[in-house]
Structures are given as structure tokens and as C-alpha cells.
Short mmCIF file of C-alpha atoms in Angstrom, two decimals:
data_model
loop_
_atom_site.label_atom_id
_atom_site.label_comp_id
_atom_site.label_asym_id
_atom_site.label_seq_id
_atom_site.Cartn_x
_atom_site.Cartn_y
_atom_site.Cartn_z
CA MET A 1 28.56 6.49 -3.60
CA SER A 2 32.22 5.76 -2.97
CA ALA A 3 33.21 2.55 -1.25
CA PRO A 4 34.27 2.67 2.41
CA LYS A 5 37.88 1.88 3.31
CA GLN A 6 36.85 -1.48 4.73
CA PRO A 7 34.22 -3.12 2.51
CA ILE A 8 31.38 -5.02 4.12
CA LEU A 9 31.96 -8.76 3.68
CA PRO A 10 30.02 -11.83 4.85
CA ILE A 11 30.86 -13.06 8.34
CA LYS A 12 30.67 -16.76 9.06
CA GLY A 13 28.02 -17.48 11.67
CA LYS A 14 26.20 -14.14 11.23
CA ARG A 15 23.08 -13.41 9.24
CA ASN A 16 24.50 -11.99 6.00
CA ILE A 17 21.94 -10.03 4.00
CA LEU A 18 22.63 -8.94 0.40
CA ILE A 19 20.02 -6.43 -0.82
CA THR A 20 19.56 -5.15 -4.36
CA SER A 21 17.02 -2.79 -5.86
CA ALA A 22 16.25 -2.91 -9.58
CA LEU A 23 18.85 -0.94 -11.50
CA PRO A 24 17.24 2.27 -12.82
CA TYR A 25 17.74 3.22 -16.46
CA VAL A 26 19.74 6.37 -17.15
CA ASN A 27 17.35 7.58 -19.84
CA ASN A 28 15.70 10.15 -17.55
CA VAL A 29 15.30 11.51 -14.04
CA PRO A 30 13.72 8.89 -11.73
CA HIS A 31 10.09 9.50 -10.78
CA LEU A 32 8.30 8.64 -7.55
CA GLY A 33 7.02 5.38 -9.01
CA ASN A 34 10.61 4.27 -9.63
CA ILE A 35 11.60 5.31 -6.14
CA ILE A 36 8.94 3.40 -4.21
CA GLY A 37 9.04 0.48 -6.64
CA CYS A 38 12.61 -0.41 -5.84
CA VAL A 39 15.11 1.88 -4.07
CA LEU A 40 12.96 3.22 -1.20
CA SER A 41 11.42 -0.16 -0.41
CA ALA A 42 14.87 -1.75 -0.36
CA ASP A 43 16.22 1.14 1.73
CA VAL A 44 13.63 0.60 4.48
CA PHE A 45 14.44 -3.10 4.59
CA ALA A 46 18.19 -2.38 4.68
CA ARG A 47 17.73 0.03 7.60
CA PHE A 48 15.63 -2.58 9.40
CA CYS A 49 18.33 -5.23 8.88
CA ARG A 50 21.04 -2.94 10.23
CA LEU A 51 18.93 -2.14 13.30
CA ARG A 52 18.60 -5.90 13.87
CA ASP A 53 22.41 -6.12 13.68
CA TYR A 54 22.36 -8.24 10.54
CA ASN A 55 25.51 -8.02 8.42
CA THR A 56 23.98 -6.08 5.53
CA LEU A 57 25.17 -4.95 2.09
CA PHE A 58 22.82 -2.78 0.01
CA ILE A 59 23.85 -2.53 -3.66
CA CYS A 60 22.40 -0.57 -6.56
CA GLY A 61 23.53 1.40 -9.60
CA THR A 62 22.43 2.82 -12.93
CA ASP A 63 21.60 0.51 -15.84
CA GLU A 64 23.49 2.21 -18.65
CA TYR A 65 23.52 -0.03 -21.72
CA GLY A 66 20.91 -0.71 -24.37
CA THR A 67 18.45 1.06 -26.58
CA ALA A 68 17.06 3.32 -23.86
CA THR A 69 20.45 5.03 -23.66
CA GLU A 70 20.92 5.21 -27.42
CA THR A 71 17.44 6.66 -27.82
CA LYS A 72 18.12 9.34 -25.21
CA ALA A 73 21.50 10.13 -26.75
CA ILE A 74 19.89 10.71 -30.15
CA ALA A 75 17.18 12.88 -28.58
CA GLU A 76 19.72 15.07 -26.75
CA GLY A 77 22.39 15.10 -29.46
CA LEU A 78 24.98 13.48 -27.18
CA GLU A 79 27.06 10.32 -27.20
CA PRO A 80 25.76 7.40 -25.09
CA LYS A 81 28.69 7.72 -22.68
CA GLN A 82 27.87 11.40 -22.13
CA ILE A 83 24.24 10.51 -21.42
CA CYS A 84 25.35 7.89 -18.89
CA ASP A 85 27.68 10.28 -17.09
CA LYS A 86 25.02 13.02 -17.00
CA TYR A 87 22.15 10.90 -15.71
CA HIS A 88 24.21 8.75 -13.36
CA ALA A 89 25.08 11.96 -11.50
CA ILE A 90 21.42 13.06 -11.55
CA HIS A 91 20.23 9.71 -10.18
CA LYS A 92 22.81 9.78 -7.41
CA GLU A 93 21.81 13.32 -6.43
CA VAL A 94 18.12 12.37 -6.29
CA TYR A 95 18.75 9.26 -4.17
CA ASP A 96 21.04 11.18 -1.85
CA TRP A 97 18.26 13.76 -1.37
CA PHE A 98 15.79 10.97 -0.58
CA ASN A 99 18.27 9.61 2.01
CA ILE A 100 18.60 6.22 0.33
CA SER A 101 21.27 4.41 2.33
CA PHE A 102 23.12 2.49 -0.38
CA ASP A 103 26.36 0.94 0.75
CA TYR A 104 27.52 1.30 -2.84
CA PHE A 105 25.88 2.94 -5.86
CA GLY A 106 27.65 1.98 -9.06
CA ARG A 107 26.97 1.64 -12.77
CA THR A 108 27.00 -1.01 -15.50
CA SER A 109 29.12 0.59 -18.24
CA THR A 110 32.35 -0.73 -16.71
CA GLU A 111 35.13 -3.18 -17.53
CA LYS A 112 33.94 -5.41 -14.68
CA GLN A 113 30.52 -5.63 -16.34
CA THR A 114 32.09 -6.83 -19.58
CA GLU A 115 34.33 -9.28 -17.74
CA VAL A 116 31.64 -10.89 -15.58
CA THR A 117 28.98 -10.96 -18.33
CA GLN A 118 31.31 -12.59 -20.85
CA GLU A 119 32.45 -15.17 -18.28
CA ILE A 120 28.84 -16.16 -17.57
CA PHE A 121 28.09 -16.27 -21.30
CA TRP A 122 31.10 -18.49 -22.08
CA ALA A 123 30.17 -20.91 -19.29
CA CYS A 124 26.58 -21.18 -20.56
CA HIS A 125 27.88 -21.61 -24.11
CA LYS A 126 30.31 -24.35 -23.08
CA ASN A 127 27.50 -26.21 -21.31
CA GLY A 128 25.23 -26.18 -24.35
CA PHE A 129 22.72 -23.59 -23.15
CA ILE A 130 23.35 -21.08 -25.95
CA THR A 131 21.93 -21.53 -29.43
CA GLN A 132 21.57 -19.32 -32.47
CA LYS A 133 18.51 -18.56 -34.45
CA ASP A 134 17.45 -16.39 -37.35
CA GLU A 135 14.76 -13.92 -36.44
CA GLU A 136 12.84 -11.34 -38.31
CA GLN A 137 13.73 -7.86 -37.21
CA TRP A 138 12.56 -4.46 -38.25
CA TYR A 139 14.91 -2.60 -40.58
CA CYS A 140 14.56 1.06 -41.47
CA GLU A 141 15.77 1.86 -44.97
CA SER A 142 15.64 5.58 -44.24
CA CYS A 143 18.00 5.20 -41.25
CA ASP A 144 19.92 2.30 -42.90
CA SER A 145 19.86 0.31 -39.66
CA PHE A 146 18.33 -2.69 -37.96
CA LEU A 147 16.03 -1.40 -35.26
CA ALA A 148 16.36 -2.61 -31.71
CA ASP A 149 13.08 -3.17 -29.90
CA ARG A 150 12.96 0.27 -28.30
CA PHE A 151 13.51 1.97 -31.66
CA VAL A 152 10.12 0.68 -32.81
CA GLU A 153 6.74 1.85 -31.57
CA GLY A 154 3.28 0.75 -32.61
CA THR A 155 -0.02 -0.66 -31.39
CA CYS A 156 0.07 -3.31 -28.66
CA PRO A 157 -1.53 -6.57 -29.89
CA ASP A 158 -2.83 -7.31 -26.37
CA CYS A 159 -4.46 -4.07 -25.21
CA GLY A 160 -4.49 -1.81 -28.27
CA TYR A 161 -2.28 0.91 -26.74
CA THR A 162 -0.99 2.92 -29.71
CA ASP A 163 2.42 3.91 -28.27
CA ALA A 164 3.68 0.49 -27.17
CA ARG A 165 7.43 -0.07 -27.42
CA GLY A 166 8.90 -3.02 -29.27
CA ASP A 167 10.07 -4.72 -26.08
CA GLN A 168 7.16 -3.99 -23.74
CA CYS A 169 3.82 -2.24 -23.52
CA ASP A 170 3.82 0.46 -20.83
CA GLU A 171 0.03 0.34 -20.66
CA CYS A 172 -0.59 -3.35 -19.90
CA GLY A 173 2.96 -4.35 -18.89
CA HIS A 174 3.19 -7.31 -21.27
CA PRO A 175 6.65 -8.07 -22.74
CA LEU A 176 6.59 -8.05 -26.53
CA HIS A 177 8.62 -8.92 -29.58
CA ALA A 178 8.87 -5.95 -31.91
CA HIS A 179 7.41 -7.83 -34.89
CA GLN A 180 4.18 -8.33 -32.88
CA LEU A 181 3.40 -4.61 -33.02
CA LYS A 182 0.66 -3.41 -35.32
CA ASP A 183 1.30 -0.31 -37.46
CA PRO A 184 5.02 -0.11 -36.51
CA ARG A 185 7.00 3.07 -36.97
CA CYS A 186 10.72 3.84 -36.69
CA LYS A 187 11.94 5.82 -33.67
CA TYR A 188 15.67 5.57 -34.38
CA ARG A 189 15.75 9.22 -35.31
CA LYS A 190 13.40 11.66 -33.68
CA ASP A 191 12.19 12.91 -37.07
CA CYS A 192 11.88 9.53 -38.82
CA GLY A 193 8.56 7.80 -38.12
CA LYS A 194 8.79 5.78 -41.34
CA THR A 195 7.33 2.28 -41.61
CA PRO A 196 10.17 -0.26 -41.26
CA GLN A 197 10.49 -3.58 -43.10
CA LEU A 198 11.11 -7.04 -41.66
CA ARG A 199 14.52 -8.53 -42.47
CA THR A 200 16.42 -11.52 -41.13
CA SER A 201 19.16 -11.20 -38.48
CA THR A 202 20.92 -14.03 -36.65
CA HIS A 203 21.00 -13.81 -32.84
CA LEU A 204 22.11 -15.85 -29.85
CA TYR A 205 19.53 -17.34 -27.51
CA LEU A 206 19.63 -18.64 -23.94
CA CYS A 207 17.99 -22.08 -23.89
CA LEU A 208 15.48 -21.49 -21.11
CA ASP A 209 13.57 -24.58 -22.24
CA LYS A 210 16.51 -26.84 -21.34
CA LEU A 211 16.85 -25.12 -17.97
CA GLN A 212 13.16 -25.19 -17.02
CA PRO A 213 13.21 -28.40 -14.90
CA GLU A 214 16.09 -27.10 -12.77
CA MET A 215 14.55 -23.64 -12.62
CA GLN A 216 11.23 -24.99 -11.40
CA ALA A 217 12.95 -27.01 -8.68
CA TYR A 218 14.94 -23.94 -7.62
CA PHE A 219 11.82 -21.74 -7.66
CA ALA A 220 9.78 -24.18 -5.57
CA GLN A 221 12.51 -24.32 -2.93
CA ALA A 222 13.04 -20.54 -2.95
CA VAL A 223 9.33 -19.86 -2.42
CA GLU A 224 9.07 -22.52 0.30
CA LYS A 225 12.04 -21.22 2.28
CA GLY A 226 11.99 -17.53 1.39
CA VAL A 227 9.59 -14.60 1.15
CA TRP A 228 8.17 -13.91 -2.31
CA SER A 229 5.38 -11.43 -2.92
CA ALA A 230 2.22 -13.02 -4.33
CA ASN A 231 2.53 -11.26 -7.68
CA ALA A 232 6.16 -12.42 -8.06
CA GLN A 233 5.06 -16.00 -7.47
CA ASP A 234 2.13 -15.72 -9.87
CA ILE A 235 4.14 -14.09 -12.65
CA THR A 236 6.94 -16.63 -12.40
CA GLN A 237 4.58 -19.61 -12.25
CA SER A 238 2.64 -18.34 -15.26
CA TRP A 239 5.82 -18.42 -17.35
CA PHE A 240 6.52 -21.98 -16.25
CA ASP A 241 2.94 -23.00 -17.02
CA ARG A 242 3.13 -21.75 -20.60
CA GLY A 243 6.55 -23.38 -21.03
CA LEU A 244 9.86 -21.53 -21.21
CA GLU A 245 11.29 -20.97 -24.68
CA PRO A 246 14.77 -19.93 -25.84
CA ARG A 247 15.12 -16.17 -25.40
CA ALA A 248 17.31 -13.83 -27.42
CA ILE A 249 20.30 -12.42 -25.55
CA THR A 250 21.88 -10.32 -28.33
CA ARG A 251 20.89 -7.13 -30.13
CA ASP A 252 22.04 -5.19 -33.18
CA LEU A 253 23.31 -2.20 -31.23
CA LYS A 254 26.60 -0.41 -30.70
CA TRP A 255 26.21 0.66 -27.06
CA GLY A 256 26.37 -2.38 -24.82
CA THR A 257 28.46 -5.25 -23.51
CA PRO A 258 30.21 -6.72 -26.57
CA VAL A 259 29.49 -10.31 -27.58
CA PRO A 260 32.82 -12.23 -27.70
CA LEU A 261 31.70 -15.12 -29.94
CA GLU A 262 33.11 -15.18 -33.47
CA GLY A 263 30.50 -14.20 -36.01
CA PHE A 264 28.61 -12.10 -33.48
CA THR A 265 31.20 -9.50 -32.51
CA ASP A 266 29.18 -6.80 -34.28
CA LYS A 267 26.42 -7.27 -31.71
CA VAL A 268 26.00 -6.55 -28.01
CA PHE A 269 24.23 -8.44 -25.25
CA TYR A 270 20.55 -7.75 -24.76
CA VAL A 271 20.31 -5.42 -21.78
CA TRP A 272 18.12 -7.75 -19.73
CA PHE A 273 20.62 -10.58 -20.05
CA ASP A 274 23.47 -8.47 -18.76
CA ALA A 275 21.67 -5.79 -16.70
CA THR A 276 20.88 -8.21 -13.87
CA ILE A 277 24.49 -9.39 -14.03
CA GLY A 278 25.18 -5.75 -13.18
CA TYR A 279 24.42 -6.52 -9.53
CA ILE A 280 27.47 -8.78 -9.56
CA SER A 281 29.75 -6.40 -11.47
CA ILE A 282 28.75 -3.44 -9.29
CA THR A 283 29.66 -5.48 -6.22
CA ALA A 284 32.94 -6.39 -7.96
CA ASN A 285 33.66 -2.67 -8.37
CA TYR A 286 32.84 -2.21 -4.68
CA THR A 287 35.23 -4.94 -3.48
CA ASP A 288 37.70 -7.39 -5.01
CA GLU A 289 36.22 -9.94 -2.61
CA TRP A 290 32.86 -9.83 -4.39
CA GLN A 291 32.74 -13.62 -4.71
CA GLN A 292 32.26 -13.86 -0.94
CA TRP A 293 28.82 -12.38 -1.58
CA TRP A 294 27.91 -13.82 -4.97
CA ARG A 295 29.42 -17.31 -4.80
CA ASN A 296 28.36 -18.08 -1.25
CA PRO A 297 24.75 -19.35 -1.15
CA ASP A 298 25.28 -21.17 2.16
CA ASP A 299 26.11 -17.99 4.09
CA VAL A 300 24.29 -15.24 2.16
CA GLN A 301 20.59 -14.47 1.77
CA LEU A 302 19.79 -12.41 -1.34
CA TYR A 303 16.80 -10.03 -1.23
CA GLN A 304 15.74 -8.28 -4.44
CA PHE A 305 13.25 -5.40 -4.78
CA MET A 306 11.53 -4.29 -7.99
CA ALA A 307 8.24 -3.47 -9.70
CA LYS A 308 6.21 -6.32 -11.18
CA ASP A 309 7.32 -5.66 -14.78
CA ASN A 310 10.86 -6.71 -13.81
CA VAL A 311 9.94 -10.02 -12.16
CA LEU A 312 10.55 -12.21 -15.22
CA PHE A 313 14.13 -11.03 -15.57
CA HIS A 314 14.96 -11.55 -11.90
CA SER A 315 13.03 -14.73 -11.16
CA ILE A 316 13.74 -16.63 -14.40
CA ILE A 317 16.33 -15.13 -16.76
CA PHE A 318 18.96 -14.11 -14.17
CA PRO A 319 18.91 -17.35 -12.13
CA SER A 320 18.72 -19.39 -15.37
CA SER A 321 21.91 -17.79 -16.65
CA LEU A 322 23.62 -18.57 -13.33
CA ILE A 323 22.37 -22.17 -13.25
CA GLY A 324 23.55 -22.56 -16.85
CA THR A 325 27.16 -21.90 -15.83
CA ARG A 326 27.15 -25.08 -13.69
CA GLU A 327 28.99 -23.06 -11.06
CA THR A 328 28.06 -22.07 -7.51
CA TRP A 329 26.23 -18.74 -7.29
CA THR A 330 24.12 -16.87 -4.77
CA LYS A 331 20.65 -16.75 -6.33
CA VAL A 332 17.64 -14.77 -5.18
CA ASN A 333 16.11 -16.18 -1.98
CA HIS A 334 13.51 -13.46 -1.40
CA LEU A 335 11.78 -11.33 -4.04
CA SER A 336 9.52 -8.36 -3.36
CA ALA A 337 7.65 -6.88 -6.32
CA THR A 338 5.26 -3.96 -6.17
CA GLU A 339 2.27 -3.31 -8.35
CA TYR A 340 2.23 0.07 -10.11
CA LEU A 341 2.07 3.49 -8.50
CA ASN A 342 -0.03 5.75 -10.73
CA TYR A 343 0.00 9.53 -10.82
CA GLU A 344 -3.57 10.57 -10.09
CA ASP A 345 -5.50 8.86 -12.93
CA ARG A 346 -2.53 8.13 -15.21
CA GLN A 347 0.47 5.83 -15.14
CA PHE A 348 3.83 7.25 -14.11
CA SER A 349 6.06 7.28 -17.17
CA LYS A 350 9.68 8.27 -17.10
CA SER A 351 9.92 8.26 -20.89
CA ARG A 352 6.74 10.34 -21.36
CA GLY A 353 7.17 12.81 -18.52
CA VAL A 354 4.00 11.92 -16.61
CA GLY A 355 4.19 12.27 -12.82
CA VAL A 356 6.45 13.75 -10.15
CA PHE A 357 10.15 13.34 -10.83
CA GLY A 358 13.05 13.48 -8.41
CA ASN A 359 14.03 17.01 -9.37
CA ASN A 360 10.39 18.13 -8.97
CA ALA A 361 10.37 16.67 -5.46
CA GLN A 362 13.63 18.43 -4.59
CA GLU A 363 12.30 21.77 -5.82
CA SER A 364 8.84 21.44 -4.22
CA GLY A 365 9.91 22.69 -0.78
CA ILE A 366 8.47 19.53 0.80
CA PRO A 367 11.05 17.66 2.93
CA ALA A 368 12.26 14.29 1.66
CA ASP A 369 10.93 12.56 4.78
CA VAL A 370 7.38 13.63 3.93
CA TYR A 371 7.67 12.02 0.50
CA ARG A 372 9.25 8.93 2.08
CA PHE A 373 6.42 8.62 4.59
CA TYR A 374 3.66 9.04 2.02
CA LEU A 375 5.21 6.74 -0.60
CA LEU A 376 5.71 4.01 1.99
CA TYR A 377 2.15 4.48 3.27
CA ILE A 378 0.67 4.03 -0.23
CA ARG A 379 3.23 1.48 -1.45
CA PRO A 380 1.38 -0.67 -4.02
CA GLU A 381 1.99 -4.03 -2.37
CA THR A 382 -1.10 -5.95 -3.50
CA ALA A 383 -2.80 -3.59 -5.98
CA ASP A 384 -2.06 -0.45 -7.96
CA THR A 385 -2.21 2.73 -5.89
CA HIS A 386 -2.38 6.42 -6.79
CA PHE A 387 -0.19 9.36 -5.83
CA ASP A 388 -2.56 12.20 -5.03
CA TRP A 389 -1.53 15.62 -3.72
CA ALA A 390 -4.66 16.08 -1.58
CA ASP A 391 -4.17 12.65 -0.07
CA LEU A 392 -0.50 13.41 0.65
CA ILE A 393 -1.54 16.51 2.61
CA ALA A 394 -4.25 14.59 4.48
CA LYS A 395 -1.98 11.65 5.35
CA HIS A 396 0.78 14.03 6.44
CA ASN A 397 -1.49 16.13 8.65
CA ASN A 398 -3.66 13.36 10.11
CA GLU A 399 -1.41 10.31 10.32
CA LEU A 400 2.09 11.74 10.65
CA LEU A 401 1.51 15.01 12.53
CA ASN A 402 -1.75 14.55 14.45
CA ASN A 403 -1.12 10.96 15.49
CA LEU A 404 2.55 10.00 15.54
CA GLY A 405 3.97 13.52 15.79
CA ASN A 406 1.48 14.64 18.42
CA PHE A 407 2.05 11.49 20.46
CA VAL A 408 5.82 12.07 20.61
CA HIS A 409 5.55 15.85 21.00
CA ARG A 410 3.14 15.72 23.96
CA ALA A 411 5.28 13.25 25.88
CA LEU A 412 8.54 15.15 25.28
CA THR A 413 7.20 18.63 26.00
CA PHE A 414 5.48 17.42 29.17
CA SER A 415 8.75 15.84 30.31
CA ALA A 416 10.63 19.05 29.54
CA LYS A 417 8.13 21.28 31.36
CA PHE A 418 7.63 19.28 34.54
CA PHE A 419 10.73 17.07 34.82
CA ASP A 420 13.47 19.12 33.14
CA SER A 421 13.66 16.43 30.41
CA LYS A 422 15.10 13.96 32.93
CA MET A 423 13.81 10.48 33.58
CA THR A 424 12.74 10.05 37.18
CA GLN A 425 12.17 6.79 38.98
CA VAL A 426 8.98 5.30 37.58
CA VAL A 427 6.64 3.00 39.43
CA LEU A 428 4.58 1.10 36.88
CA THR A 429 0.97 0.33 37.61
CA ASP A 430 -0.72 -2.80 36.30
CA GLU A 431 -2.39 -0.62 33.70
CA ASP A 432 1.02 0.75 32.62
CA LYS A 433 2.38 -2.78 32.25
CA GLU A 434 -0.58 -3.82 30.13
CA SER A 435 -0.12 -0.76 27.95
CA ILE A 436 3.62 -1.43 27.48
CA ALA A 437 2.91 -5.07 26.64
CA ALA A 438 0.35 -4.02 24.03
CA ILE A 439 2.80 -1.57 22.44
CA ASN A 440 5.56 -4.20 22.41
CA GLU A 441 3.18 -6.58 20.67
CA GLU A 442 2.40 -3.95 18.04
CA VAL A 443 6.13 -3.28 17.54
CA GLY A 444 6.63 -7.02 17.13
CA GLN A 445 3.93 -7.09 14.47
CA GLN A 446 5.69 -4.26 12.68
CA ALA A 447 8.99 -6.18 12.75
CA LYS A 448 7.24 -9.26 11.38
CA ALA A 449 5.73 -7.18 8.58
CA LEU A 450 9.20 -5.99 7.60
CA ARG A 451 10.64 -9.51 7.77
CA ASP A 452 7.80 -10.55 5.45
CA LEU A 453 8.65 -7.59 3.16
CA ARG A 454 5.23 -5.98 3.76
CA VAL A 455 6.69 -2.48 3.88
CA ALA A 456 3.40 -0.56 3.55
CA ASN A 457 1.84 -2.67 6.29
CA ALA A 458 4.79 -1.90 8.55
CA SER A 459 4.38 1.82 7.82
CA GLU A 460 0.71 1.69 8.82
CA GLU A 461 1.64 -0.11 12.03
CA ASP A 462 4.15 2.67 12.72
CA CYS A 463 1.17 4.98 13.20
CA ALA A 464 -1.24 2.51 14.78
CA PRO A 465 0.22 2.54 18.33
CA ALA A 466 0.32 6.34 18.32
CA GLU A 467 -3.26 6.59 17.13
CA THR A 468 -4.60 4.14 19.71
CA LYS A 469 -2.51 5.44 22.59
CA LEU A 470 -2.80 9.17 21.94
CA ALA A 471 -6.17 9.47 23.70
CA GLU A 472 -4.83 7.50 26.68
CA LEU A 473 -1.74 9.69 26.80
CA LYS A 474 -3.82 12.88 26.77
CA GLU A 475 -5.90 11.59 29.67
CA GLN A 476 -2.87 10.41 31.66
CA LEU A 477 -0.91 13.63 31.11
CA ALA A 478 -3.90 15.74 32.09
CA SER A 479 -4.31 13.71 35.27
CA LEU A 480 -0.58 13.92 36.04
CA LYS A 481 -0.52 17.66 35.31
CA LEU A 482 -3.43 18.20 37.72
CA LYS A 483 -1.70 16.13 40.40
CA ILE A 484 1.56 18.10 40.03
CA GLU A 485 -0.28 21.42 40.15
CA GLU A 486 -2.17 20.34 43.30
CA GLU A 487 1.11 19.30 44.96
CA GLU A 488 2.74 22.61 44.00
CA LYS A 489 -0.27 24.53 45.33
CA ALA A 490 -0.16 22.59 48.60
CA GLU A 491 3.55 23.36 48.97
CA GLY A 492 2.84 27.03 48.27
CA ASP A 493 0.10 27.14 50.90
CA ASN A 494 2.51 25.74 53.46
#
């Protein structure tokens, strides 16, 4: 999405809301789980903020560096840059079709990304928060290459899933180190599958252990003052409880943000060190005045939306890297994480082609608003939920059409038939006033749900007033219709 002529900037004295949704990988077409997990949830909140006249900037973009891109490039016989260009356009088309109201949709494979990431790295390095460490890493003799985490698959040591990736298990969601996998196999080339060997490689680490006391103080204050989903709080606290350890921030890859430190220039930054920095660089590509948003914690409130498997990187690694610079940054104040949306009885998987993808939705003949309504209704806020076609039809027909749609349609058609769609002078009865007060209270509850980032709850409350008032409306309209017909008959008799 191209930037407007006049970029949105913070205004002193106004409520300035900076919203991000987790940056989607460009290794495939986004599926419905991706959409509700980050971009659609953030979109609803952004629309709510604009309706409340908050000064709002909604930023997103494609996450284009790392092994996911290299893997896809190998699979499709293209260069990584070609993959990024292809899938960035696909992502943008899908989000446009879903009416996602980004103020700017950018990407991470930019000069600004390199500039901002390297500046943050150098500041952390200068302040003693970067160390180096030898680590064992899988090496494939057949491919003559060290294997990044995503180029290794094997059996998860936690749940036994046989197709776990070297960085994370898609089945149980646990982050992994590649050497923890059982029965590892090389995925660097599609036709390889050989058993790799462990060799030593030296990498740079962010000293999360040194930053833990400051991080815990920041986290406690953020949770006290802001809105954090329960799972985001639990996941973050669990990492503190087990004790933060230095975490690798470099990888033996070619496609990524280059490491500027002598002796490490043949490596790139680990994607989850620099991907979250992408929020900053994307904003910098949107406006040269990006620091007004990202170096302004007194005037800006940062809301971040994601699925639960991304919490660690947003609640600990990203703010730790900013704290490590010893500079002033806007850090996340509010964090909303969903559980997982499953496809019927299986987990959505972009890499394995399980579920409904954006292009499938576009070609289904079902309007985008129907998908939006259903995904928001079943948003997995406190537990995993399931996308089910029969349930979509039932929710659409019963909740959206029969309740909300019928409520609006009856009132409007009645007004058109008997009052020429014009508002006449209305004399409210005590019963009318009570009814209006009840509806206003329900609308207030919906607004509170959105302020608390309970998007699914707000969607349910969208339909609740219509459901409870539809019977009353039918009765009142029938009574009014009878009265009008009696008056018309009396006039005709005269």
C-alpha cells in the first residue's frame, strides 16, 4: 500500500495509537489462520480506534528474510528476491480483498531494514549485550553447506511429531534448537533427505540473561498499565521463570540482513532478531519522521497483534534488543495473542497446504465480509477453535442474516414503505427510553470489549442486541402497521 501524501504522525495531546500485526512470511499464500491471528484482529481494532477519533497508524508488511524464503526459492527454482517480489504482491492482493485497512503495507528486504537493524546491533554490542559462542550445527556433506534451522526436519523431542522443523515444532508450538531433533534429515535441497552431521560454527548471541532484571521490570509495568492477553502473560512469565539465556542472533545464510561485525560478515542476522525490527524499518519507509512514532514512548501507545507462537519474540526478544541500546524507544504497551485456529480436525499449515488459503477464499464466491464475520466470531481468544464449513453457513444464516440482518432490514423496509424513508418527529414512550438505554449499555459493553482487545467477544455483542430486540421490533412494527392501516381505513371511510 503506497503512503499517503501527508503521513500520519503523532499529535501532542491526542491519543496516538500505533498498531502492528505480526509480519507474515512470504513463503506461501496466507491462510485463514494467519489472517485472524494477526491482520484481521488488528484491522478491527484499528477501525475501532479511528471511529473513536484516536490518531491511529496501522503498520504491517511481509517478512522476507531467512530460511523460509531460501527454502521456497529452492522449491520453486527462483532467486530469493524473486520469491519475495512474487509473494509480497500475492499477500497484498489477499489483504486488499479482505478489506484490511493498513495505513502502510511494506516489506523487510529494504535498505532501511539493514540500516535500522545494524544500528540497534551496534548499540547493543557497544553496551556489552552481544557475545559470541561456538555452537554445534548440522552440516550436510551432500549439499556442502551448514544447515539453518529450517533446512533440518526430524522428530520433535517434546511431542514426537515426525516433521518438526529445526526452529519450531508446528504440532506443539515449542521453539527448538535444530540439534535437539531426533532422526534429523537435510531439507536444503528438495531431493536430499540425507542425515547431516554436527559441526562447530561460531555465532553472535544477545545476552538476554544480563537484560532479564530490566525486562522483568518493564514487563510488570506493561501488564499493569496495558492490556495483555492471558496467554501472552503466561508465555512471557514462563520464560522469565526458567531464566533467560543468551540467544543466537546470527545464521549461516546468504539471504538476510548482513552482519557488520568483522569476522562475521559471511553471516546474516537471525530472522527473529531483525524481523521484529521490521516494524520500525517499514515505518521508516512510510515516513522520514518515523522516530516520532518509535522513539516517543510518552506520547505513543503501541498495540501488537499475533498468534501465541510469536509471543516470545515480541514480548522478550524485541524489547530486550531495544533496552540493550540504552536509547529511548517505544516498546509494546498492549499485546494480543490468539490461540490457534484449526481447519476442521487439523492444524492450519501454510507450509503443508492444510486449510483455506487467501486465494481459495477469493475464488470461493463467498464475499470477504462473510469470512470476516465468521473468523471474528470464532477468533481463538482463550482456546483453540475450528474453522468448519457447516458452522460458517449456520453462523451466517442464523446470527448474521436472521438476527442482525433481519433486525436492520425490517426497520428500514418498514420506514421506506410507510414513511418514505424519512424520519418523522418521534415521541418516545418510557418503554422506548428503557429500550434505548439497554441498547446503549450493550454498545458500551462492545466498546469495552474492543478496548480490552476481546475482539471475538465484541463480535458476539454485535449480534446480541439484534437477537434480543428482534422479537420486540416485530411486535412493535406489527402494532404500528395495524395502527397505520386502521387510520388509513378511517380516512377512506370518511
